[in-house]
């Protein structure tokens, strides 16, 4: 049984994430979507909500067979060991993603001995990033064709709660 972890902040899950998860599932028997904390980012949604939205989205697009969503409580490599994953799968939209992902892949191999598989996503979705979705939403722009149905109102509601202060972080 081959198992991969697709980790990320998923703040919120986007159509780009779903494209990546679908591609990962085509290569591995099981995919565990790991909703993790990125200490360099200020979150919009709390972790439980990010998990719930990801689960709902997988059902919405018919991707729930062989794919499950869990929260990553600490170090990603510990989570990968716990679920018995052979690999981490991450998506690349372009060179900037590679520059950001390379040190993480090397660190995860260094501390956990786990390999990272990079997958090129659909170029039609290459402009979609959770950080940009948050930014568009914060300033009242349309996000409906960037995120799955359930995430639309959740993001708008979170923005209303938090206000449109972007807080300085990117990604
Ligand atoms: O979607 P993101 O924010 O690019 O994903 C980054 C994430 C959450 C996968 C990364 O920050 C992470 O793995 N966090 C868990 C804690 C950890 O293991 N940190 C060391 C990473 S080398």
mmCIF file of C-alpha atoms and ligand atoms in Angstrom:
data_model
loop_
_atom_site.group_PDB
_atom_site.id
_atom_site.type_symbol
_atom_site.label_atom_id
_atom_site.label_comp_id
_atom_site.label_asym_id
_atom_site.label_seq_id
_atom_site.Cartn_x
_atom_site.Cartn_y
_atom_site.Cartn_z
ATOM 1 C CA UNK A 1 0.000 0.000 0.000
ATOM 2 C CA UNK A 2 1.669 3.233 -1.108
ATOM 3 C CA UNK A 3 0.833 6.268 1.005
ATOM 4 C CA UNK A 4 1.647 9.931 0.391
ATOM 5 C CA UNK A 5 1.096 13.003 2.501
ATOM 6 C CA UNK A 6 0.013 16.251 0.819
ATOM 7 C CA UNK A 7 0.876 18.834 3.453
ATOM 8 C CA UNK A 8 0.019 22.513 3.522
ATOM 9 C CA UNK A 9 -1.651 25.314 5.398
ATOM 10 C CA UNK A 10 -4.852 25.002 3.311
ATOM 11 C CA UNK A 11 -5.923 28.453 4.499
ATOM 12 C CA UNK A 12 -8.218 27.991 2.606
ATOM 13 C CA UNK A 13 -8.112 24.890 0.382
ATOM 14 C CA UNK A 14 -8.198 26.030 -3.272
ATOM 15 C CA UNK A 15 -8.944 24.515 -6.669
ATOM 16 C CA UNK A 16 -5.159 24.304 -7.116
ATOM 17 C CA UNK A 17 -4.858 22.116 -4.008
ATOM 18 C CA UNK A 18 -7.612 19.823 -5.308
ATOM 19 C CA UNK A 19 -5.767 19.478 -8.629
ATOM 20 C CA UNK A 20 -2.603 18.490 -6.736
ATOM 21 C CA UNK A 21 -4.430 16.002 -4.499
ATOM 22 C CA UNK A 22 -6.005 14.400 -7.585
ATOM 23 C CA UNK A 23 -2.588 14.016 -9.205
ATOM 24 C CA UNK A 24 -1.107 12.591 -5.986
ATOM 25 C CA UNK A 25 -3.959 10.087 -5.738
ATOM 26 C CA UNK A 26 -3.233 8.930 -9.296
ATOM 27 C CA UNK A 27 0.253 7.872 -8.128
ATOM 28 C CA UNK A 28 -0.395 6.582 -4.591
ATOM 29 C CA UNK A 29 -2.955 4.132 -3.159
ATOM 30 C CA UNK A 30 -3.735 6.489 -0.304
ATOM 31 C CA UNK A 31 -3.281 10.212 0.146
ATOM 32 C CA UNK A 32 -3.379 11.903 3.531
ATOM 33 C CA UNK A 33 -4.001 15.629 3.294
ATOM 34 C CA UNK A 34 -2.077 17.087 6.226
ATOM 35 C CA UNK A 35 -3.346 20.430 7.477
ATOM 36 C CA UNK A 36 -0.289 21.883 9.151
ATOM 37 C CA UNK A 37 0.862 25.041 10.842
ATOM 38 C CA UNK A 38 3.230 27.287 8.918
ATOM 39 C CA UNK A 39 4.990 29.377 11.531
ATOM 40 C CA UNK A 40 5.816 32.067 8.927
ATOM 41 C CA UNK A 41 2.141 32.796 8.191
ATOM 42 C CA UNK A 42 -0.710 34.415 10.043
ATOM 43 C CA UNK A 43 -3.746 32.195 9.587
ATOM 44 C CA UNK A 44 -7.183 33.389 8.519
ATOM 45 C CA UNK A 45 -9.078 30.167 9.340
ATOM 46 C CA UNK A 46 -8.521 28.038 12.415
ATOM 47 C CA UNK A 47 -7.121 24.530 11.861
ATOM 48 C CA UNK A 48 -10.409 22.722 12.576
ATOM 49 C CA UNK A 49 -12.202 24.833 9.981
ATOM 50 C CA UNK A 50 -9.448 24.227 7.408
ATOM 51 C CA UNK A 51 -9.775 20.474 7.978
ATOM 52 C CA UNK A 52 -13.582 20.612 7.706
ATOM 53 C CA UNK A 53 -13.467 22.649 4.482
ATOM 54 C CA UNK A 54 -10.915 20.292 2.939
ATOM 55 C CA UNK A 55 -13.048 17.239 3.817
ATOM 56 C CA UNK A 56 -16.149 18.886 2.378
ATOM 57 C CA UNK A 57 -14.297 19.859 -0.808
ATOM 58 C CA UNK A 58 -13.022 16.312 -1.409
ATOM 59 C CA UNK A 59 -16.577 15.008 -1.207
ATOM 60 C CA UNK A 60 -17.817 17.822 -3.458
ATOM 61 C CA UNK A 61 -15.374 16.919 -6.243
ATOM 62 C CA UNK A 62 -15.657 13.145 -5.737
ATOM 63 C CA UNK A 63 -12.095 12.750 -4.526
ATOM 64 C CA UNK A 64 -12.795 11.230 -1.129
ATOM 65 C CA UNK A 65 -11.994 7.581 -1.991
ATOM 66 C CA UNK A 66 -8.492 6.801 -0.784
ATOM 67 C CA UNK A 67 -8.001 10.361 0.452
ATOM 68 C CA UNK A 68 -8.423 11.572 4.021
ATOM 69 C CA UNK A 69 -7.734 14.829 5.821
ATOM 70 C CA UNK A 70 -5.989 15.134 9.174
ATOM 71 C CA UNK A 71 -4.444 17.872 11.223
ATOM 72 C CA UNK A 72 -0.649 17.795 11.563
ATOM 73 C CA UNK A 73 -0.109 18.517 15.270
ATOM 74 C CA UNK A 74 3.634 19.145 15.164
ATOM 75 C CA UNK A 75 6.548 18.272 12.929
ATOM 76 C CA UNK A 76 5.538 17.100 9.465
ATOM 77 C CA UNK A 77 8.033 14.224 9.402
ATOM 78 C CA UNK A 78 6.592 12.800 12.637
ATOM 79 C CA UNK A 79 3.136 12.925 11.090
ATOM 80 C CA UNK A 80 4.412 11.178 7.946
ATOM 81 C CA UNK A 81 5.961 8.406 10.045
ATOM 82 C CA UNK A 82 2.736 8.064 12.035
ATOM 83 C CA UNK A 83 0.586 7.501 8.952
ATOM 84 C CA UNK A 84 3.183 5.259 7.284
ATOM 85 C CA UNK A 85 3.795 7.563 4.315
ATOM 86 C CA UNK A 86 6.592 6.842 1.865
ATOM 87 C CA UNK A 87 6.582 10.335 0.384
ATOM 88 C CA UNK A 88 5.463 13.924 0.689
ATOM 89 C CA UNK A 89 3.807 15.321 -2.444
ATOM 90 C CA UNK A 90 3.943 19.045 -3.130
ATOM 91 C CA UNK A 91 2.849 21.072 -6.132
ATOM 92 C CA UNK A 92 4.983 23.475 -8.119
ATOM 93 C CA UNK A 93 3.412 26.432 -9.905
ATOM 94 C CA UNK A 94 6.728 27.928 -10.944
ATOM 95 C CA UNK A 95 10.280 28.740 -9.936
ATOM 96 C CA UNK A 96 9.311 30.681 -6.817
ATOM 97 C CA UNK A 97 7.562 27.593 -5.465
ATOM 98 C CA UNK A 98 10.648 25.504 -6.138
ATOM 99 C CA UNK A 99 12.844 28.024 -4.299
ATOM 100 C CA UNK A 100 10.510 27.874 -1.293
ATOM 101 C CA UNK A 101 10.036 24.099 -1.375
ATOM 102 C CA UNK A 102 13.632 22.957 -1.892
ATOM 103 C CA UNK A 103 14.892 23.811 1.626
ATOM 104 C CA UNK A 104 11.784 22.217 3.175
ATOM 105 C CA UNK A 105 12.257 19.039 1.121
ATOM 106 C CA UNK A 106 15.920 18.858 2.084
ATOM 107 C CA UNK A 107 15.106 19.503 5.746
ATOM 108 C CA UNK A 108 12.361 16.876 5.803
ATOM 109 C CA UNK A 109 14.786 14.357 4.289
ATOM 110 C CA UNK A 110 17.476 15.394 6.783
ATOM 111 C CA UNK A 111 15.320 15.141 9.904
ATOM 112 C CA UNK A 112 12.919 12.403 8.827
ATOM 113 C CA UNK A 113 14.488 10.530 5.919
ATOM 114 C CA UNK A 114 11.387 11.120 3.819
ATOM 115 C CA UNK A 115 11.459 11.977 0.125
ATOM 116 C CA UNK A 116 9.430 14.770 -1.478
ATOM 117 C CA UNK A 117 7.822 14.266 -4.885
ATOM 118 C CA UNK A 118 7.133 17.458 -6.821
ATOM 119 C CA UNK A 119 4.159 17.591 -9.135
ATOM 120 C CA UNK A 120 3.456 20.222 -11.773
ATOM 121 C CA UNK A 121 -0.117 21.409 -11.475
ATOM 122 C CA UNK A 122 -2.590 22.526 -14.115
ATOM 123 C CA UNK A 123 -1.184 25.759 -15.604
ATOM 124 C CA UNK A 124 -4.721 27.150 -15.762
ATOM 125 C CA UNK A 125 -4.654 27.171 -11.940
ATOM 126 C CA UNK A 126 -1.066 28.412 -11.517
ATOM 127 C CA UNK A 127 -2.129 31.860 -10.316
ATOM 128 C CA UNK A 128 -4.194 30.454 -7.446
ATOM 129 C CA UNK A 129 -2.547 30.689 -4.039
ATOM 130 C CA UNK A 130 -4.303 30.709 -0.664
ATOM 131 C CA UNK A 131 -2.501 33.940 0.216
ATOM 132 C CA UNK A 132 -3.907 35.661 -2.877
ATOM 133 C CA UNK A 133 -7.371 34.255 -2.202
ATOM 134 C CA UNK A 134 -7.205 35.741 1.306
ATOM 135 C CA UNK A 135 -6.030 39.040 -0.112
ATOM 136 C CA UNK A 136 -8.736 39.223 -2.771
ATOM 137 C CA UNK A 137 -11.354 38.346 -0.158
ATOM 138 C CA UNK A 138 -10.016 40.870 2.344
ATOM 139 C CA UNK A 139 -10.591 43.640 -0.160
ATOM 140 C CA UNK A 140 -14.017 42.423 -1.244
ATOM 141 C CA UNK A 141 -13.041 40.775 -4.543
ATOM 142 C CA UNK A 142 -14.598 37.650 -6.098
ATOM 143 C CA UNK A 143 -13.203 34.278 -4.971
ATOM 144 C CA UNK A 144 -15.963 31.946 -6.142
ATOM 145 C CA UNK A 145 -13.986 30.401 -9.013
ATOM 146 C CA UNK A 146 -10.806 30.026 -6.940
ATOM 147 C CA UNK A 147 -12.014 27.854 -4.046
ATOM 148 C CA UNK A 148 -14.484 24.973 -3.618
ATOM 149 C CA UNK A 149 -18.084 25.902 -2.868
ATOM 150 C CA UNK A 150 -17.974 25.412 0.904
ATOM 151 C CA UNK A 151 -14.895 27.578 1.326
ATOM 152 C CA UNK A 152 -16.419 30.651 -0.332
ATOM 153 C CA UNK A 153 -18.664 31.793 2.494
ATOM 154 C CA UNK A 154 -16.289 30.493 5.184
ATOM 155 C CA UNK A 155 -13.517 32.734 3.868
ATOM 156 C CA UNK A 156 -15.806 35.739 3.542
ATOM 157 C CA UNK A 157 -17.089 35.212 7.091
ATOM 158 C CA UNK A 158 -13.547 34.872 8.469
ATOM 159 C CA UNK A 159 -12.514 38.075 6.705
ATOM 160 C CA UNK A 160 -15.489 39.880 8.235
ATOM 161 C CA UNK A 161 -14.425 38.598 11.675
ATOM 162 C CA UNK A 162 -10.755 39.451 11.221
ATOM 163 C CA UNK A 163 -11.090 42.642 9.166
ATOM 164 C CA UNK A 164 -8.993 43.358 6.090
ATOM 165 C CA UNK A 165 -5.670 43.719 7.884
ATOM 166 C CA UNK A 166 -3.366 41.466 5.840
ATOM 167 C CA UNK A 167 -0.944 41.155 8.755
ATOM 168 C CA UNK A 168 2.249 41.209 6.711
ATOM 169 C CA UNK A 169 2.716 37.549 5.783
ATOM 170 C CA UNK A 170 2.665 36.029 2.299
ATOM 171 C CA UNK A 171 2.249 32.548 0.876
HETATM 172 O O1 LIG B 1 0.962 25.549 2.368
HETATM 173 P P1 LIG B 1 2.292 25.896 2.982
HETATM 174 O O2 LIG B 1 2.130 26.995 4.018
HETATM 175 O O3 LIG B 1 3.312 26.253 1.943
HETATM 176 O O4 LIG B 1 2.827 24.588 3.717
HETATM 177 C C1 LIG B 1 3.981 24.615 4.521
HETATM 178 C C2 LIG B 1 3.884 23.537 5.608
HETATM 179 C C3 LIG B 1 2.661 23.801 6.483
HETATM 180 C C4 LIG B 1 3.764 22.186 4.953
HETATM 181 C C5 LIG B 1 5.174 23.590 6.482
HETATM 182 O O5 LIG B 1 5.266 24.834 7.111
HETATM 183 C C6 LIG B 1 5.220 22.454 7.518
HETATM 184 O O6 LIG B 1 5.613 21.355 7.188
HETATM 185 N N1 LIG B 1 4.778 22.743 8.778
HETATM 186 C C7 LIG B 1 4.722 21.750 9.840
HETATM 187 C C8 LIG B 1 5.891 21.935 10.839
HETATM 188 C C9 LIG B 1 7.194 21.422 10.239
HETATM 189 O O7 LIG B 1 7.399 20.239 10.063
HETATM 190 N N2 LIG B 1 8.095 22.372 9.918
HETATM 191 C C10 LIG B 1 9.373 22.070 9.284
HETATM 192 C C11 LIG B 1 9.225 22.063 7.760
HETATM 193 S S1 LIG B 1 10.764 21.769 6.952
#
